[in-house]
Amino acid sequence: MGAFLCASAGTAAGEPPPRPPNCTAADVAGVSAGVAAAVSTYLFTHPEANGFFTGLQGQPRDQMRDDVDNYVNANPQVQADLRAIRQPLTDIRQRCQWTPLLGQDGATP
């Protein structure tokens, strides 16, 4: 029994510290879902931006990046709006020191 307790204590000491409150995968997913819904609403109510981002489909990643840079430079309000919409996700990732998981590469507009 003593060997088990020592082994368990050694494992516990090597574990990372607990995450701050409200930093579970469910919390991050909930914020992510809210941001995704807000981006969707924004794009539906801004047809020009929706058309631009829709038109990126199928382009090589490098070309897409250049096109997005050019678009947001020419449309700073769209850039500011989308940055503000995504801010809650940026905030929770920073506060929780969250590494994006598979499928969360931040590639949303």
JSON list of C-alpha atoms in Angstrom, two decimals:
[
{"chain": "A", "resi": 1, "resn": "MET", "atom": "CA", "xyz": [0.00, 0.00, 0.00]},
{"chain": "A", "resi": 2, "resn": "GLY", "atom": "CA", "xyz": [2.84, 2.42, 0.83]},
{"chain": "A", "resi": 3, "resn": "ALA", "atom": "CA", "xyz": [4.44, 1.84, -2.58]},
{"chain": "A", "resi": 4, "resn": "PHE", "atom": "CA", "xyz": [1.13, 2.64, -4.27]},
{"chain": "A", "resi": 5, "resn": "LEU", "atom": "CA", "xyz": [0.78, 5.92, -2.37]},
{"chain": "A", "resi": 6, "resn": "CYS", "atom": "CA", "xyz": [4.34, 6.95, -3.21]},
{"chain": "A", "resi": 7, "resn": "ALA", "atom": "CA", "xyz": [3.83, 6.13, -6.87]},
{"chain": "A", "resi": 8, "resn": "SER", "atom": "CA", "xyz": [0.55, 8.03, -6.93]},
{"chain": "A", "resi": 9, "resn": "ALA", "atom": "CA", "xyz": [2.06, 11.06, -5.23]},
{"chain": "A", "resi": 10, "resn": "GLY", "atom": "CA", "xyz": [4.91, 11.11, -7.75]},
{"chain": "A", "resi": 11, "resn": "THR", "atom": "CA", "xyz": [2.47, 11.05, -10.65]},
{"chain": "A", "resi": 12, "resn": "ALA", "atom": "CA", "xyz": [0.32, 13.80, -9.14]},
{"chain": "A", "resi": 13, "resn": "ALA", "atom": "CA", "xyz": [3.36, 16.02, -8.61]},
{"chain": "A", "resi": 14, "resn": "GLY", "atom": "CA", "xyz": [4.25, 15.70, -12.31]},
{"chain": "A", "resi": 15, "resn": "GLU", "atom": "CA", "xyz": [0.79, 16.71, -13.51]},
{"chain": "A", "resi": 16, "resn": "PRO", "atom": "CA", "xyz": [0.20, 20.21, -14.84]},
{"chain": "A", "resi": 17, "resn": "PRO", "atom": "CA", "xyz": [-1.61, 22.65, -12.56]},
{"chain": "A", "resi": 18, "resn": "PRO", "atom": "CA", "xyz": [-5.39, 22.66, -12.81]},
{"chain": "A", "resi": 19, "resn": "ARG", "atom": "CA", "xyz": [-6.95, 24.93, -15.39]},
{"chain": "A", "resi": 20, "resn": "PRO", "atom": "CA", "xyz": [-8.57, 28.17, -14.23]},
{"chain": "A", "resi": 21, "resn": "PRO", "atom": "CA", "xyz": [-12.35, 28.10, -13.72]},
{"chain": "A", "resi": 22, "resn": "ASN", "atom": "CA", "xyz": [-14.46, 28.04, -16.89]},
{"chain": "A", "resi": 23, "resn": "CYS", "atom": "CA", "xyz": [-11.58, 26.72, -19.01]},
{"chain": "A", "resi": 24, "resn": "THR", "atom": "CA", "xyz": [-12.89, 23.29, -19.90]},
{"chain": "A", "resi": 25, "resn": "ALA", "atom": "CA", "xyz": [-13.21, 22.00, -23.44]},
{"chain": "A", "resi": 26, "resn": "ALA", "atom": "CA", "xyz": [-16.96, 22.61, -23.11]},
{"chain": "A", "resi": 27, "resn": "ASP", "atom": "CA", "xyz": [-16.37, 26.25, -22.14]},
{"chain": "A", "resi": 28, "resn": "VAL", "atom": "CA", "xyz": [-14.09, 26.85, -25.11]},
{"chain": "A", "resi": 29, "resn": "ALA", "atom": "CA", "xyz": [-16.48, 25.02, -27.45]},
{"chain": "A", "resi": 30, "resn": "GLY", "atom": "CA", "xyz": [-19.39, 27.13, -26.19]},
{"chain": "A", "resi": 31, "resn": "VAL", "atom": "CA", "xyz": [-17.54, 30.37, -26.82]},
{"chain": "A", "resi": 32, "resn": "SER", "atom": "CA", "xyz": [-16.40, 29.05, -30.21]},
{"chain": "A", "resi": 33, "resn": "ALA", "atom": "CA", "xyz": [-19.99, 28.18, -31.14]},
{"chain": "A", "resi": 34, "resn": "GLY", "atom": "CA", "xyz": [-21.17, 31.65, -30.14]},
{"chain": "A", "resi": 35, "resn": "VAL", "atom": "CA", "xyz": [-18.44, 33.26, -32.22]},
{"chain": "A", "resi": 36, "resn": "ALA", "atom": "CA", "xyz": [-19.26, 31.02, -35.20]},
{"chain": "A", "resi": 37, "resn": "ALA", "atom": "CA", "xyz": [-22.95, 31.98, -34.94]},
{"chain": "A", "resi": 38, "resn": "ALA", "atom": "CA", "xyz": [-22.04, 35.68, -34.75]},
{"chain": "A", "resi": 39, "resn": "VAL", "atom": "CA", "xyz": [-19.74, 35.40, -37.79]},
{"chain": "A", "resi": 40, "resn": "SER", "atom": "CA", "xyz": [-22.54, 33.65, -39.69]},
{"chain": "A", "resi": 41, "resn": "THR", "atom": "CA", "xyz": [-25.00, 36.40, -38.80]},
{"chain": "A", "resi": 42, "resn": "TYR", "atom": "CA", "xyz": [-22.49, 39.06, -39.78]},
{"chain": "A", "resi": 43, "resn": "LEU", "atom": "CA", "xyz": [-21.82, 37.45, -43.15]},
{"chain": "A", "resi": 44, "resn": "PHE", "atom": "CA", "xyz": [-25.54, 37.00, -43.90]},
{"chain": "A", "resi": 45, "resn": "THR", "atom": "CA", "xyz": [-26.13, 40.67, -43.12]},
{"chain": "A", "resi": 46, "resn": "HIS", "atom": "CA", "xyz": [-23.08, 41.82, -45.10]},
{"chain": "A", "resi": 47, "resn": "PRO", "atom": "CA", "xyz": [-23.52, 40.21, -48.54]},
{"chain": "A", "resi": 48, "resn": "GLU", "atom": "CA", "xyz": [-20.36, 41.74, -50.00]},
{"chain": "A", "resi": 49, "resn": "ALA", "atom": "CA", "xyz": [-18.19, 40.23, -47.26]},
{"chain": "A", "resi": 50, "resn": "ASN", "atom": "CA", "xyz": [-20.11, 36.95, -47.51]},
{"chain": "A", "resi": 51, "resn": "GLY", "atom": "CA", "xyz": [-19.50, 36.83, -51.26]},
{"chain": "A", "resi": 52, "resn": "PHE", "atom": "CA", "xyz": [-15.82, 37.59, -50.82]},
{"chain": "A", "resi": 53, "resn": "PHE", "atom": "CA", "xyz": [-15.21, 34.88, -48.22]},
{"chain": "A", "resi": 54, "resn": "THR", "atom": "CA", "xyz": [-17.35, 32.39, -50.15]},
{"chain": "A", "resi": 55, "resn": "GLY", "atom": "CA", "xyz": [-15.25, 33.06, -53.25]},
{"chain": "A", "resi": 56, "resn": "LEU", "atom": "CA", "xyz": [-12.10, 31.96, -51.44]},
{"chain": "A", "resi": 57, "resn": "GLN", "atom": "CA", "xyz": [-13.16, 28.32, -51.54]},
{"chain": "A", "resi": 58, "resn": "GLY", "atom": "CA", "xyz": [-10.84, 26.14, -53.60]},
{"chain": "A", "resi": 59, "resn": "GLN", "atom": "CA", "xyz": [-8.00, 28.65, -53.76]},
{"chain": "A", "resi": 60, "resn": "PRO", "atom": "CA", "xyz": [-4.48, 27.71, -52.66]},
{"chain": "A", "resi": 61, "resn": "ARG", "atom": "CA", "xyz": [-3.82, 28.77, -49.06]},
{"chain": "A", "resi": 62, "resn": "ASP", "atom": "CA", "xyz": [-1.12, 31.29, -50.03]},
{"chain": "A", "resi": 63, "resn": "GLN", "atom": "CA", "xyz": [-3.40, 32.95, -52.57]},
{"chain": "A", "resi": 64, "resn": "MET", "atom": "CA", "xyz": [-6.24, 32.95, -50.05]},
{"chain": "A", "resi": 65, "resn": "ARG", "atom": "CA", "xyz": [-4.05, 34.66, -47.45]},
{"chain": "A", "resi": 66, "resn": "ASP", "atom": "CA", "xyz": [-3.01, 37.36, -49.94]},
{"chain": "A", "resi": 67, "resn": "ASP", "atom": "CA", "xyz": [-6.60, 37.92, -51.05]},
{"chain": "A", "resi": 68, "resn": "VAL", "atom": "CA", "xyz": [-7.81, 38.22, -47.44]},
{"chain": "A", "resi": 69, "resn": "ASP", "atom": "CA", "xyz": [-5.02, 40.68, -46.62]},
{"chain": "A", "resi": 70, "resn": "ASN", "atom": "CA", "xyz": [-5.92, 42.80, -49.64]},
{"chain": "A", "resi": 71, "resn": "TYR", "atom": "CA", "xyz": [-9.66, 42.65, -48.85]},
{"chain": "A", "resi": 72, "resn": "VAL", "atom": "CA", "xyz": [-9.36, 43.65, -45.19]},
{"chain": "A", "resi": 73, "resn": "ASN", "atom": "CA", "xyz": [-6.88, 46.41, -46.04]},
{"chain": "A", "resi": 74, "resn": "ALA", "atom": "CA", "xyz": [-9.43, 47.79, -48.50]},
{"chain": "A", "resi": 75, "resn": "ASN", "atom": "CA", "xyz": [-12.31, 47.20, -46.04]},
{"chain": "A", "resi": 76, "resn": "PRO", "atom": "CA", "xyz": [-11.02, 48.13, -42.57]},
{"chain": "A", "resi": 77, "resn": "GLN", "atom": "CA", "xyz": [-14.52, 48.20, -41.06]},
{"chain": "A", "resi": 78, "resn": "VAL", "atom": "CA", "xyz": [-15.07, 44.54, -42.02]},
{"chain": "A", "resi": 79, "resn": "GLN", "atom": "CA", "xyz": [-11.73, 43.68, -40.44]},
{"chain": "A", "resi": 80, "resn": "ALA", "atom": "CA", "xyz": [-12.63, 45.58, -37.26]},
{"chain": "A", "resi": 81, "resn": "ASP", "atom": "CA", "xyz": [-16.09, 44.01, -37.10]},
{"chain": "A", "resi": 82, "resn": "LEU", "atom": "CA", "xyz": [-14.80, 40.45, -37.53]},
{"chain": "A", "resi": 83, "resn": "ARG", "atom": "CA", "xyz": [-11.97, 41.02, -35.06]},
{"chain": "A", "resi": 84, "resn": "ALA", "atom": "CA", "xyz": [-14.50, 42.26, -32.48]},
{"chain": "A", "resi": 85, "resn": "ILE", "atom": "CA", "xyz": [-16.77, 39.28, -33.12]},
{"chain": "A", "resi": 86, "resn": "ARG", "atom": "CA", "xyz": [-13.86, 36.84, -32.64]},
{"chain": "A", "resi": 87, "resn": "GLN", "atom": "CA", "xyz": [-12.49, 38.62, -29.54]},
{"chain": "A", "resi": 88, "resn": "PRO", "atom": "CA", "xyz": [-14.30, 36.39, -26.99]},
{"chain": "A", "resi": 89, "resn": "LEU", "atom": "CA", "xyz": [-12.58, 33.32, -28.49]},
{"chain": "A", "resi": 90, "resn": "THR", "atom": "CA", "xyz": [-9.20, 35.07, -28.44]},
{"chain": "A", "resi": 91, "resn": "ASP", "atom": "CA", "xyz": [-9.82, 36.07, -24.82]},
{"chain": "A", "resi": 92, "resn": "ILE", "atom": "CA", "xyz": [-10.76, 32.61, -23.56]},
{"chain": "A", "resi": 93, "resn": "ARG", "atom": "CA", "xyz": [-7.85, 30.99, -25.41]},
{"chain": "A", "resi": 94, "resn": "GLN", "atom": "CA", "xyz": [-5.42, 33.45, -23.81]},
{"chain": "A", "resi": 95, "resn": "ARG", "atom": "CA", "xyz": [-6.96, 33.34, -20.34]},
{"chain": "A", "resi": 96, "resn": "CYS", "atom": "CA", "xyz": [-7.10, 29.56, -20.33]},
{"chain": "A", "resi": 97, "resn": "GLN", "atom": "CA", "xyz": [-3.78, 29.10, -22.16]},
{"chain": "A", "resi": 98, "resn": "TRP", "atom": "CA", "xyz": [-5.74, 26.96, -24.62]},
{"chain": "A", "resi": 99, "resn": "THR", "atom": "CA", "xyz": [-3.95, 25.35, -27.53]},
{"chain": "A", "resi": 100, "resn": "PRO", "atom": "CA", "xyz": [-6.31, 25.06, -30.51]},
{"chain": "A", "resi": 101, "resn": "LEU", "atom": "CA", "xyz": [-7.40, 21.49, -31.11]},
{"chain": "A", "resi": 102, "resn": "LEU", "atom": "CA", "xyz": [-7.81, 19.73, -34.42]},
{"chain": "A", "resi": 103, "resn": "GLY", "atom": "CA", "xyz": [-10.26, 21.78, -36.46]},
{"chain": "A", "resi": 104, "resn": "GLN", "atom": "CA", "xyz": [-9.72, 24.93, -34.37]},
{"chain": "A", "resi": 105, "resn": "ASP", "atom": "CA", "xyz": [-6.87, 26.47, -36.34]},
{"chain": "A", "resi": 106, "resn": "GLY", "atom": "CA", "xyz": [-8.35, 29.94, -36.23]},
{"chain": "A", "resi": 107, "resn": "ALA", "atom": "CA", "xyz": [-8.83, 29.97, -39.97]},
{"chain": "A", "resi": 108, "resn": "THR", "atom": "CA", "xyz": [-12.33, 31.39, -39.77]},
{"chain": "A", "resi": 109, "resn": "PRO", "atom": "CA", "xyz": [-12.76, 34.80, -41.34]}
]
